[in-house]
CSV table of C-alpha atoms in Angstrom, one decimal:
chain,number,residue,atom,x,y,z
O,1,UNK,CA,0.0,0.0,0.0
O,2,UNK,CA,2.5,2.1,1.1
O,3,UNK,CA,4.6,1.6,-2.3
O,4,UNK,CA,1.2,2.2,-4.4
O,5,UNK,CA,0.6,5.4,-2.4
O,6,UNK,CA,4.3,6.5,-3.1
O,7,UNK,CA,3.9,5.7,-6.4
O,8,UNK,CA,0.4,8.0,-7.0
O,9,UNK,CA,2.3,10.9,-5.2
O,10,UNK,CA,5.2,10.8,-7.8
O,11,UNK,CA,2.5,10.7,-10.4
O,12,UNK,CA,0.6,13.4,-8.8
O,13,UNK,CA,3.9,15.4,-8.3
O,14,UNK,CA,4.5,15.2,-12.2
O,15,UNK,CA,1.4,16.5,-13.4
O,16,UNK,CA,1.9,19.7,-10.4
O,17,UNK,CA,5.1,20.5,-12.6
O,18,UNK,CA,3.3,20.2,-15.6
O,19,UNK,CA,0.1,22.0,-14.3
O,20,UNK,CA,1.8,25.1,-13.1
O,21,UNK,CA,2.6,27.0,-16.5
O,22,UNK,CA,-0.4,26.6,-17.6
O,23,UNK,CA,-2.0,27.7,-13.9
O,24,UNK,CA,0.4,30.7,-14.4
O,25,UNK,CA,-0.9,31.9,-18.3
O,26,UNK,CA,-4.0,31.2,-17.3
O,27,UNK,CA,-3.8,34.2,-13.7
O,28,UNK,CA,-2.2,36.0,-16.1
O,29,UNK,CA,-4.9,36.0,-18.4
O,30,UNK,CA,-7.7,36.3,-15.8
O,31,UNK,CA,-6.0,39.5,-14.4
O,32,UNK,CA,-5.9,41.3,-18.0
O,33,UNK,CA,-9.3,40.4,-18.6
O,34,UNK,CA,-10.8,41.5,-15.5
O,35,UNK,CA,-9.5,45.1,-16.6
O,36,UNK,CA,-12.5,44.7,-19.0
O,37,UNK,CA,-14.9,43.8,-17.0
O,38,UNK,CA,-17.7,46.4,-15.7
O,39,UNK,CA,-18.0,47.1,-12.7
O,40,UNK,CA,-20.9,45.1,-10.7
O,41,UNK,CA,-24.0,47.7,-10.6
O,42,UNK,CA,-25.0,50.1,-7.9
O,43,UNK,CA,-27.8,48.7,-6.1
O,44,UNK,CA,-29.6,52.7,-5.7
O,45,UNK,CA,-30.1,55.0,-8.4
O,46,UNK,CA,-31.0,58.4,-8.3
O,47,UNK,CA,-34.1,59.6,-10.8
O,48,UNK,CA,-35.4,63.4,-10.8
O,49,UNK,CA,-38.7,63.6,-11.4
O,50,UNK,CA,-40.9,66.9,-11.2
O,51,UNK,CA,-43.9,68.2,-9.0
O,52,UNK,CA,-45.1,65.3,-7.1
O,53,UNK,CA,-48.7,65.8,-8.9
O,54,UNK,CA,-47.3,65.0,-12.2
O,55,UNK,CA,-46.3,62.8,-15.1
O,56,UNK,CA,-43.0,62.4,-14.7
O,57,UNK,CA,-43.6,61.8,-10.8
O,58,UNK,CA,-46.4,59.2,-11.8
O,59,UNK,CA,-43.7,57.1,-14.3
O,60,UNK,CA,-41.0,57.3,-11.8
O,61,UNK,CA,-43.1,55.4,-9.0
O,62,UNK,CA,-44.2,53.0,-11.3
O,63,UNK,CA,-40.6,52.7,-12.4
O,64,UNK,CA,-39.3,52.1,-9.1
O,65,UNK,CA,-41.8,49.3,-8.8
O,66,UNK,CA,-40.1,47.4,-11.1
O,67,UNK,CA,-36.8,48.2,-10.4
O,68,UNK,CA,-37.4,46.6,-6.8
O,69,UNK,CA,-38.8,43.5,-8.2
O,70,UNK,CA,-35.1,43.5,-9.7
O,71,UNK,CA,-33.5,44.5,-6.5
O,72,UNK,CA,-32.8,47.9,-7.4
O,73,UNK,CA,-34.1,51.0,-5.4
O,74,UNK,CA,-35.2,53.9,-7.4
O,75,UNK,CA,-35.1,57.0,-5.6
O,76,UNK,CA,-37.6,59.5,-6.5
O,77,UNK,CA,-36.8,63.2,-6.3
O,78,UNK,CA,-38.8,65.9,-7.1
O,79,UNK,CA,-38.0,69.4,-8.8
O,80,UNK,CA,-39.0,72.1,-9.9
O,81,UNK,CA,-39.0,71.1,-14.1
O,82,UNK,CA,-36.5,70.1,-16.5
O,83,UNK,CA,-34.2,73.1,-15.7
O,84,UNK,CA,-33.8,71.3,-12.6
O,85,UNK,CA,-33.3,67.8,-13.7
O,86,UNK,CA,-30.3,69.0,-16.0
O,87,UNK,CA,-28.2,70.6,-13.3
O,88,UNK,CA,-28.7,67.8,-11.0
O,89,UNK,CA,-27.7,65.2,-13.4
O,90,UNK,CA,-24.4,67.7,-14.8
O,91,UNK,CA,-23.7,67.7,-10.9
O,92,UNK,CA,-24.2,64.0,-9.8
O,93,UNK,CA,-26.9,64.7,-7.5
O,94,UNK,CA,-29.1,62.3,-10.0
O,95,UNK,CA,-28.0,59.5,-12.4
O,96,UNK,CA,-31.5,59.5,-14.6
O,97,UNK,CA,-34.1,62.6,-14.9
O,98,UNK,CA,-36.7,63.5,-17.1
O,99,UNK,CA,-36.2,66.2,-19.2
O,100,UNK,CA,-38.9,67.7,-22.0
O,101,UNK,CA,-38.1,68.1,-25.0
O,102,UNK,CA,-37.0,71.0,-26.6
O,103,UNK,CA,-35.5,72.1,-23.7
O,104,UNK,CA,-31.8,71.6,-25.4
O,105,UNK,CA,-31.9,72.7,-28.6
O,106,UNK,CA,-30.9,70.2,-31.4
O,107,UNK,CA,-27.1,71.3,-32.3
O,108,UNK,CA,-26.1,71.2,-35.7
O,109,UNK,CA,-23.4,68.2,-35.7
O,110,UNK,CA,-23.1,65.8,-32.7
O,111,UNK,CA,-20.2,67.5,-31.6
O,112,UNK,CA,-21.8,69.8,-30.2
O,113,UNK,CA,-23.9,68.1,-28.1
O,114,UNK,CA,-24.1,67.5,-24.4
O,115,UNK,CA,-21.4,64.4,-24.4
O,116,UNK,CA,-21.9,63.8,-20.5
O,117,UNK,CA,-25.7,62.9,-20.8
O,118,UNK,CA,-27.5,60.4,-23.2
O,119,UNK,CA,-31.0,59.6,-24.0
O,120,UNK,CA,-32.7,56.3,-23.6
O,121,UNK,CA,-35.3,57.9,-25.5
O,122,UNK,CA,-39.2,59.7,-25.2
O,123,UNK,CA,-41.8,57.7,-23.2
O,124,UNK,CA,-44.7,59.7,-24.2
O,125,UNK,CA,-46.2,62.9,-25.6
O,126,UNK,CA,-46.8,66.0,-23.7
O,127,UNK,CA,-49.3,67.7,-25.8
O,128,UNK,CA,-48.4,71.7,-25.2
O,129,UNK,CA,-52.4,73.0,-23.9
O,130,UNK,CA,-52.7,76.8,-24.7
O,131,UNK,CA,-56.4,77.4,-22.7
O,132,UNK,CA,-57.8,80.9,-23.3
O,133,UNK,CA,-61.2,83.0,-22.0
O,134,UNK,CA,-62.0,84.5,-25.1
O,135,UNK,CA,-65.5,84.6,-27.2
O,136,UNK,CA,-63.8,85.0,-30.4
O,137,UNK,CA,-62.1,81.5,-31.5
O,138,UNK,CA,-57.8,81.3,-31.5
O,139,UNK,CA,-55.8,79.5,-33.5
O,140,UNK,CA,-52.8,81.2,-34.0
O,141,UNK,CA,-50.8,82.6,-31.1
O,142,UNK,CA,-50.0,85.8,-32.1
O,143,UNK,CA,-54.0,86.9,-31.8
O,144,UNK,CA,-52.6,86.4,-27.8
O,145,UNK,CA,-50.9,89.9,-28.3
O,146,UNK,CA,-51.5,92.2,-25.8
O,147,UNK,CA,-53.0,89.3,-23.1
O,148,UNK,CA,-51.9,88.0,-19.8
O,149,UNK,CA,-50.7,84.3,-20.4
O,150,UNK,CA,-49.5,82.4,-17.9
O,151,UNK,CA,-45.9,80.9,-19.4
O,152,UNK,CA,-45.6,78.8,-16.6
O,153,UNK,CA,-42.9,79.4,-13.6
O,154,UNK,CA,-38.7,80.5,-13.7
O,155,UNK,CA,-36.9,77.2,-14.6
O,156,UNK,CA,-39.3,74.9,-15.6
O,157,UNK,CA,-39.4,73.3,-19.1
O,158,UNK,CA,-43.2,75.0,-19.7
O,159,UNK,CA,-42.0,78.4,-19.4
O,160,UNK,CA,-38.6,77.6,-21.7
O,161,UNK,CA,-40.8,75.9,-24.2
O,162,UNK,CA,-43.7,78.9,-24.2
O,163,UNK,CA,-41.2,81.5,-24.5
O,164,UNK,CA,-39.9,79.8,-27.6
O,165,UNK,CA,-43.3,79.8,-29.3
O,166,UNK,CA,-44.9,83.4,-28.2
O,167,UNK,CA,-41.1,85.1,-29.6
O,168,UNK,CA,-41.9,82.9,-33.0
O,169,UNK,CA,-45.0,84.6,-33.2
O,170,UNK,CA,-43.5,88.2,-32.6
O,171,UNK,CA,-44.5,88.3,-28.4
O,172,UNK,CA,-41.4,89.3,-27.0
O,173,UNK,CA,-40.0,87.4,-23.9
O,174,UNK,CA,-39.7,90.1,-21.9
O,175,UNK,CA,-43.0,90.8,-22.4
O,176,UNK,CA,-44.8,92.2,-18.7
O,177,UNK,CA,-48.1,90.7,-19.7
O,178,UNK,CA,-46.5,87.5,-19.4
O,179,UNK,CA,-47.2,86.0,-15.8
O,180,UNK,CA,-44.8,83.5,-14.2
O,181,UNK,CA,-48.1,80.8,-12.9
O,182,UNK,CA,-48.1,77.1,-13.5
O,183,UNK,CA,-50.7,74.1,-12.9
O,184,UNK,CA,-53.7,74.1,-11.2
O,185,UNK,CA,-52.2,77.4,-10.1
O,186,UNK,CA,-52.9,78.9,-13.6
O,187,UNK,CA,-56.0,77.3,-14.0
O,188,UNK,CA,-57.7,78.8,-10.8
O,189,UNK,CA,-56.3,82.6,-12.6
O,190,UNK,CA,-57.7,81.9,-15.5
O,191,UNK,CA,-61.6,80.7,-14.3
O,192,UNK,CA,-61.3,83.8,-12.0
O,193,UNK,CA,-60.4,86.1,-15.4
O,194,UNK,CA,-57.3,86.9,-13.5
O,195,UNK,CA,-55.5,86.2,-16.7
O,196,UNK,CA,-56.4,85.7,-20.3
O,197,UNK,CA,-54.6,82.6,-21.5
O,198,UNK,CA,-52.1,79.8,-20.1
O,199,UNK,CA,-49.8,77.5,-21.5
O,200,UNK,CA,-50.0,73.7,-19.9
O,201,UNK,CA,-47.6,70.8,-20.4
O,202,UNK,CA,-49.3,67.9,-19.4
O,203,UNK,CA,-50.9,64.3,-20.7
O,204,UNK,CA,-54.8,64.5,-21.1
O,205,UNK,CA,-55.1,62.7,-17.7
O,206,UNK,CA,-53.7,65.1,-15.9
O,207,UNK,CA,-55.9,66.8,-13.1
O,208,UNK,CA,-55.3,70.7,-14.5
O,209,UNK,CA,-55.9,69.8,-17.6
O,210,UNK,CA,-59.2,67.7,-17.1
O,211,UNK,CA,-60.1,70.9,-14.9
O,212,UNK,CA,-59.8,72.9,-17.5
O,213,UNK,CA,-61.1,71.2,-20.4
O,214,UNK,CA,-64.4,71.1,-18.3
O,215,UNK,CA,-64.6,74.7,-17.5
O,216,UNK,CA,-66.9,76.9,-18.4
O,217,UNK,CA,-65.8,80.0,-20.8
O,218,UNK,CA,-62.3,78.4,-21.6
O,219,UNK,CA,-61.8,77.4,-25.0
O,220,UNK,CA,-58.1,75.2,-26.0
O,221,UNK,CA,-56.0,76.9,-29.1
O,222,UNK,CA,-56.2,74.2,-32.1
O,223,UNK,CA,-53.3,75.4,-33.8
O,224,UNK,CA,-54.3,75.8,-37.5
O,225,UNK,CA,-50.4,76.2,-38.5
O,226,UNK,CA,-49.3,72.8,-37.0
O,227,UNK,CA,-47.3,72.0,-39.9
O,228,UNK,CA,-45.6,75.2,-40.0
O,229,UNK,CA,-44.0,75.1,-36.1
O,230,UNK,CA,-42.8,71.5,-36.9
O,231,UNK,CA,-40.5,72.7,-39.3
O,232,UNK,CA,-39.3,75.5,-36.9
O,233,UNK,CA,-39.1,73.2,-34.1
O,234,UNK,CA,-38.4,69.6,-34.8
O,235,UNK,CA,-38.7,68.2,-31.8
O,236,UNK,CA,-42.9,69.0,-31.6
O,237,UNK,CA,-45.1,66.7,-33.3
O,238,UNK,CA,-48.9,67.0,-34.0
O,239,UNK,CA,-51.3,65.6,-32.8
O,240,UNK,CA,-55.2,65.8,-32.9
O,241,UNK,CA,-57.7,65.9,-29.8
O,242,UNK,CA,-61.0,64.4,-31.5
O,243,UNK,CA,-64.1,65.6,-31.0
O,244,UNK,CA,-66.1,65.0,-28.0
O,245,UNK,CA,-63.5,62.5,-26.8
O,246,UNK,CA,-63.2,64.3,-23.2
O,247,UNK,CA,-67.3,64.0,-22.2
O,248,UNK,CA,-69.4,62.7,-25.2
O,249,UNK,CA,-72.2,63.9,-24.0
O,250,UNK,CA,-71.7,67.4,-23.1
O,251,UNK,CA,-69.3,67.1,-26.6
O,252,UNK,CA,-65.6,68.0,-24.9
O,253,UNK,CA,-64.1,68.8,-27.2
O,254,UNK,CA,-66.8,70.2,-29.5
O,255,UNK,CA,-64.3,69.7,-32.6
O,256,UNK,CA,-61.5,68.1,-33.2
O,257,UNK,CA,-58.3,69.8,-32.1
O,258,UNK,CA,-54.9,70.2,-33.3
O,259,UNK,CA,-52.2,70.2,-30.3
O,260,UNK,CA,-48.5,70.8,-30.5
O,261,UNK,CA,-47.0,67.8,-28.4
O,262,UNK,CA,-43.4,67.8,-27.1
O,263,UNK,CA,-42.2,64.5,-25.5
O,264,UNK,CA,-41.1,63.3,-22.2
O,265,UNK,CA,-37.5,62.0,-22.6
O,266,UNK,CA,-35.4,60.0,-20.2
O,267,UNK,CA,-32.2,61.5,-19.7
O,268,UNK,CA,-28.9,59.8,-18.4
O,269,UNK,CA,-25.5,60.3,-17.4
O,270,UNK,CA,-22.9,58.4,-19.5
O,271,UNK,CA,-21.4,56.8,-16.6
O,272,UNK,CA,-24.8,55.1,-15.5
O,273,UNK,CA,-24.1,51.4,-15.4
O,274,UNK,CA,-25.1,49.7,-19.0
O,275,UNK,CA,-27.3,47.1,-16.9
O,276,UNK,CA,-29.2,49.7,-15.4
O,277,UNK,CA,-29.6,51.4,-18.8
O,278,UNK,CA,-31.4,48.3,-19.7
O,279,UNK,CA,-33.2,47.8,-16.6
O,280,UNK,CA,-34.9,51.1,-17.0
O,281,UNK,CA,-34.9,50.7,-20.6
O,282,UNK,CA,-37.4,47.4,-19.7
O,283,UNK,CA,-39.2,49.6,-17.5
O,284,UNK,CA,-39.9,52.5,-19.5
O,285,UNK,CA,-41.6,49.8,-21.7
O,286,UNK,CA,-43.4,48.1,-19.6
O,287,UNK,CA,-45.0,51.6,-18.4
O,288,UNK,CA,-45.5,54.1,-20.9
O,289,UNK,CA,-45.7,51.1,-24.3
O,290,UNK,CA,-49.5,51.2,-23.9
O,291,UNK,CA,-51.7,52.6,-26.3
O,292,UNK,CA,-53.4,56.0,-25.3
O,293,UNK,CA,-54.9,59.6,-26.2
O,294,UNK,CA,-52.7,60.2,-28.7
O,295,UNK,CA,-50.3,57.4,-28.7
O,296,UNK,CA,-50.5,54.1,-30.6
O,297,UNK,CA,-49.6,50.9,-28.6
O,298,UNK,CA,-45.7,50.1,-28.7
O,299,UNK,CA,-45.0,54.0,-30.1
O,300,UNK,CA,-43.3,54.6,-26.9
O,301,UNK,CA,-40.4,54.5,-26.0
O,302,UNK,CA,-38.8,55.1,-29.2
O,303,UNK,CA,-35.9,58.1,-30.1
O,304,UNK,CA,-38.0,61.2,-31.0
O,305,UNK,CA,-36.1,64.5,-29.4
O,306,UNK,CA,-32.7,64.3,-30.5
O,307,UNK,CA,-31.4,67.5,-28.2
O,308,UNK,CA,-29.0,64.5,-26.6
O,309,UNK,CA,-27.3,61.6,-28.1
O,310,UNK,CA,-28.7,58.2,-28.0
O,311,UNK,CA,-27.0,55.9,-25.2
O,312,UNK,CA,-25.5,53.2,-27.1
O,313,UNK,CA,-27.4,50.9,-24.8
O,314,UNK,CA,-30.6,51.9,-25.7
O,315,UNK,CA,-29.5,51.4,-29.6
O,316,UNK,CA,-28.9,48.1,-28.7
O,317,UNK,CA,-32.3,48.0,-27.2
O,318,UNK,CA,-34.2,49.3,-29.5
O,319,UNK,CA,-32.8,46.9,-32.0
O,320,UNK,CA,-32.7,44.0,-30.5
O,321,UNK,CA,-34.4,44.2,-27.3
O,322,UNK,CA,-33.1,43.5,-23.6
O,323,UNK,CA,-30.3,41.4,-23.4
O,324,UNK,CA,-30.5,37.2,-24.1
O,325,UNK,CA,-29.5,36.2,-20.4
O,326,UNK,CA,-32.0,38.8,-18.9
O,327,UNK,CA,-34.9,37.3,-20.8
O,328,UNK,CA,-34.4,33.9,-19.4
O,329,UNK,CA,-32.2,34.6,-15.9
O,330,UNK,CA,-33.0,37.0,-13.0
O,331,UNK,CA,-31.5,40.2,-13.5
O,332,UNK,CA,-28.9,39.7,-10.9
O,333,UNK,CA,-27.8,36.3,-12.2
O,334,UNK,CA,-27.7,37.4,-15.5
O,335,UNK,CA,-25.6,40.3,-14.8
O,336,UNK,CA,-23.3,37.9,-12.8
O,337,UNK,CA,-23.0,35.5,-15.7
O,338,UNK,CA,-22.4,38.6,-18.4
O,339,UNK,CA,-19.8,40.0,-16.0
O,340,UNK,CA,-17.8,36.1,-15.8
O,341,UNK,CA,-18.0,35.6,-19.5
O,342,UNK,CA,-15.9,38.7,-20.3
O,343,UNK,CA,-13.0,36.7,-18.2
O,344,UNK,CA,-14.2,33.2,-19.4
O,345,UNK,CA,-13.9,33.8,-22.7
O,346,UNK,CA,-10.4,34.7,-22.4
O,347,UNK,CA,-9.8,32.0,-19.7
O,348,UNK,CA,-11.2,29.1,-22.5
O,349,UNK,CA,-8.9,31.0,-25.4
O,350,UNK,CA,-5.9,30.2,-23.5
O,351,UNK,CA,-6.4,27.1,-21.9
O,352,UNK,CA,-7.5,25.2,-25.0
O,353,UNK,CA,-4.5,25.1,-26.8
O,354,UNK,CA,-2.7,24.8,-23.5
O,355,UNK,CA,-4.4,21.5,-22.1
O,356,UNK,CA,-4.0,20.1,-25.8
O,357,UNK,CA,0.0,20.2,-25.5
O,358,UNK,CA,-0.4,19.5,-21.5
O,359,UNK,CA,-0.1,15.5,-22.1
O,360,UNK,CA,2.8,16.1,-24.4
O,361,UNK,CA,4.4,18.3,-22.2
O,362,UNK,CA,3.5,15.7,-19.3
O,363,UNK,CA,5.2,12.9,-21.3
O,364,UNK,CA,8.4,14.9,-22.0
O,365,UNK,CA,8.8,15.8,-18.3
O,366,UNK,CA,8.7,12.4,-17.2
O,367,UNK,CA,10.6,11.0,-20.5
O,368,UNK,CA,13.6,13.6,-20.0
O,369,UNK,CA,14.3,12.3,-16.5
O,370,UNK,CA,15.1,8.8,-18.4
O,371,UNK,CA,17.1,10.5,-21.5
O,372,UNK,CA,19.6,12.2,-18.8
O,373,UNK,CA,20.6,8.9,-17.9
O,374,UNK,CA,20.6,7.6,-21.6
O,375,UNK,CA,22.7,10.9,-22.3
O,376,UNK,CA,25.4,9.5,-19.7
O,377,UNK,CA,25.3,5.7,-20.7
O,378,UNK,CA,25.9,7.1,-24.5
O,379,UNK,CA,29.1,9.0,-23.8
O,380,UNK,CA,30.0,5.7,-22.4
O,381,UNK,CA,29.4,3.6,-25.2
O,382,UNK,CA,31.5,6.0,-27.8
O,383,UNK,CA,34.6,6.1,-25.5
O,384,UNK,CA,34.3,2.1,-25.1
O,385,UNK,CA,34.3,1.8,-28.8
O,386,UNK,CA,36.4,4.6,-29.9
O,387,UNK,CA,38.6,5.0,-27.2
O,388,UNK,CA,38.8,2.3,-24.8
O,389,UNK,CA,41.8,1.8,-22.2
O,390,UNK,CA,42.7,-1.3,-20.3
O,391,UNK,CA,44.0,0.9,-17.2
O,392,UNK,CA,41.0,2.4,-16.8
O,393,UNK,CA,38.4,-0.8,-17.0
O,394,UNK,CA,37.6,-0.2,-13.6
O,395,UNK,CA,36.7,3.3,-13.8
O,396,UNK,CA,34.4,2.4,-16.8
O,397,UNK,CA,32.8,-0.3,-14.6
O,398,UNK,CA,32.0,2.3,-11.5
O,399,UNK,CA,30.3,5.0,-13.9
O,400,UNK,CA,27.7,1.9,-15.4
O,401,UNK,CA,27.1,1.3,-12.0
O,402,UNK,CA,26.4,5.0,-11.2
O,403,UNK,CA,24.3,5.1,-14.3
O,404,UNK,CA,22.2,1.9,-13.0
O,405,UNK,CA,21.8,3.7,-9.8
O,406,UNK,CA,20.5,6.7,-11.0
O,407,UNK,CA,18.6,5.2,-13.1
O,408,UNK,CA,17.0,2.6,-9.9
O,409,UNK,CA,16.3,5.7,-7.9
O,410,UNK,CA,14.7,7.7,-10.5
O,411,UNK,CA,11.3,8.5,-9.3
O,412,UNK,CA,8.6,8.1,-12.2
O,413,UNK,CA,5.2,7.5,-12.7
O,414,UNK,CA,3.8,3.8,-13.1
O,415,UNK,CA,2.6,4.9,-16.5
O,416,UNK,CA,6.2,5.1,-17.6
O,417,UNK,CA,8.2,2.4,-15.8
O,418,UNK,CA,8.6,0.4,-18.9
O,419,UNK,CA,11.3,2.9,-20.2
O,420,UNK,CA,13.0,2.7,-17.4
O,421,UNK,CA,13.3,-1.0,-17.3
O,422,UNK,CA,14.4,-0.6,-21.0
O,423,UNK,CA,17.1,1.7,-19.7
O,424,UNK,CA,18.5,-1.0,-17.4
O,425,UNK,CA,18.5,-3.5,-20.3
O,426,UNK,CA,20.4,-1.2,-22.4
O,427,UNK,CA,22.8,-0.6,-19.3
O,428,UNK,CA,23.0,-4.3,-20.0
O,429,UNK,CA,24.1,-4.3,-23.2
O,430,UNK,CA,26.8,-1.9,-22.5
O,431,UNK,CA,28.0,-3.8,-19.4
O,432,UNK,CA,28.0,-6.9,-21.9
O,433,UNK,CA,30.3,-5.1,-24.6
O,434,UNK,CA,32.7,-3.4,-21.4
O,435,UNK,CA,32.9,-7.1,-20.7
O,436,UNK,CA,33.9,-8.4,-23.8
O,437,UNK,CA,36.8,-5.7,-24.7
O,438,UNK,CA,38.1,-6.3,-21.4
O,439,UNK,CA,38.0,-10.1,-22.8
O,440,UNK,CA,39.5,-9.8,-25.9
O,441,UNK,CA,42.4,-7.5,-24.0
O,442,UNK,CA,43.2,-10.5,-22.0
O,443,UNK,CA,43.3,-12.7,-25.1
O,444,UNK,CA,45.8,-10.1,-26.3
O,445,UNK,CA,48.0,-10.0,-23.3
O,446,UNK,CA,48.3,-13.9,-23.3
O,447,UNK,CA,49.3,-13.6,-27.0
């Protein structure tokens, strides 16, 4: 037992000597690739929203909803508008917001646009509302000349988006008779006559606008040049209120109406963790993919205000939806297993050829322990035959033995003890021809 054991350790010791190169490439290997691997995502993100009785509020809870079922919280901020949302994700106090659109202007080559934010893309329109107290019917803006409109309040995207459509239509910005009220706030002004007009941001759902559609007195602009301000402003779209879709039997609205619409985007930093991306990405769909007012089912989300760059993530998206692994796997085993391939591919690119040559390598190892003595007992054999000397018979003797001594205590595996016997019988046949010069000397000498 004890020889058998001895004998699996030598074997074991063998492969050890062989297996360490390849154990060495292969650390090697690992360490470069883990250089490439991202970063295991936060498990608390940061989105800014707006007033807590809005849209973007409304998405961002149901959002978060989902996130958790993933194991990811979703903080919910609120702000003041857009405005707001932009500085707090250029300062990394927030790592998504949503931002309307319009509120960056489109540059005129991709250089020039924000490079530390990225869209995932618009998750629904924001028809622009433009309710008036007037007897005489509005369809154009500049007929508001003159009037008190409310443009919304100082940094919110309402007010940054009205200005930009009153100074198209020749109202100056500046203009005194334009009053800094937002929301229900508005609303109440404008049923008390307090002001003649005010601009609204908001889905058809929303509680100001329902107020206001069913008030008494206040009519909503239906912008006969539609066509006209998407070509000044291409990130507006048109869309159409139809008749009596609001109350059908009082007839709200009693024609059909053409709105401006911006959109509600999703706005990113370019550092937010590409896993997340696609989280929210998921989410966004999930929530806002429904059909609706003015929305067809699967229109949202999609790439309509292109102020920032598209996230390469949500490319990827878009084209070929969430990611294999997170289709079949939870989201934190497929992240795990998306991380570990980066180094696993690597990992299988060296090994492969290494474990092919590993026997070879294996079998020379153990094989070069025998050819050292071989090496010895053939510089033997030349001097025997080309230079043998009678005097030194002895000393020839003492190095076979040596030779066969190394050769007993040479520790190999099993697998291989055949070449070592075959090293002893060789041994053999040089001991035979040592003894037959030594022979024929004799015969010499007698002569």
């Amino acid at each position: 037992m004890i020889e058998r054991l001895r004998a699996r350790l030598v074997a074991v010791r063998y492969m050890l000597a062989t297996a360490w190169p390849i154990v060495l490439l292969t650390a090697v290997g690992l360490l470069v690739a883990y250089q490439f691997v991202a970063p295991e995502p936060p498990r608390r993100v940061t989105i800014s929203t707006g007033s807590d009785t809005g849209a973007y509020y409304a998405y961002a809870q149901r959002y978060a909803a989902l996130l958790a079922a993933k194991g990811i919280t979703l903080e919910v901020r609120t702000s003041a508008g857009s405005y707001e949302n932009l500085k707090r994700l250029e300062s990394g106090e927030a790592d998504v917001a949503f931002v309307q659109g319009g509120i960056a202007p489109p540059a005129e080559n991709e250089d020039e646009r924000p490079r530390a934010l990225l869209s995932l893309g618009s998750v629904s329109y924001e028809p622009v509302w433009v309710f008036y107290r007037n007897e005489q019917r509005v369809d154009r803006l500049y007929q508001l000349e003159g009037r008190r409109i409310a443009v919304g309040e100082e940094g919110s995207g309402i007010r940054g988006l009205a200005l930009q459509l009153l100074e198209a239509n020749d109202i100056k910005p500046n203009s005194p008779n334009l009053v800094p009220l937002a929301g229900l706030t508005a609303a109440e002004a404008l049923q008390q006559s307090e002001i003649d007009a005010a601009f609204i941001v908001a889905a058809q759902e929303a509680p100001v606008v329902q107020v206001m559609l069913r008030s008494p007195g206040l009519r909503v602009v239906s912008f006969s040049q539609a066509d006209a301000y998407l070509r000044r402003f291409p990130f507006l779209s048109k869309i159409v209120l139809p008749r009596g879709v609001v109350d059908l039997v009082r007839d709200l609205p009693p024609r059909d109406t053409v709105l401006l619409a911006t959109t509600a985007n999703v706005v990113v930093r370019d550092d937010l963790h590409p896993a997340l991306a696609t989280l929210l990405l998921q989410a966004m769909t999930e929530v806002n993919g429904k059909g609706g007012f003015f929305q067809r089912a699967g229109e949202f989300p999609t790439y309509k205000d292109q102020s920032f760059l598209l996230s390469p993530d949500a490319q990827r998206y878009y084209k070929s939806g969430p990611p294999f692994l997170q289709r079949y796997l939870p989201f934190s085993l497929a992240v795990l297993v998306e991380r570990m391939f980066v180094m696993i591919l690597p990992l299988v690119m060296i090994s492969l050829p290494l474990l092919k040559f590993a026997p070879t390598i294996y079998t020379w190892r153990v094989r070069s322990k025998i050819y050292r003595c071989y090496g010895d007992l053939k510089f033997l054999e030349n001097e025997l035959r080309t230079a043998y000397d009678p005097l030194s018979h002895q000393s020839y003797v003492e190095r076979l033995e040596r030779i066969e001594d190394d050769a007993s205590t040479r520790n190999i595996p099993l697998a291989f003890t055949d070449l070592l016997y075959t090293l002893r019988e060789h041994i053999n046949l040089v001991r035979e021809k040592l003894r037959r010069l030594a022979a024929i000397h004799d015969e010499d000498k007698r002569r």
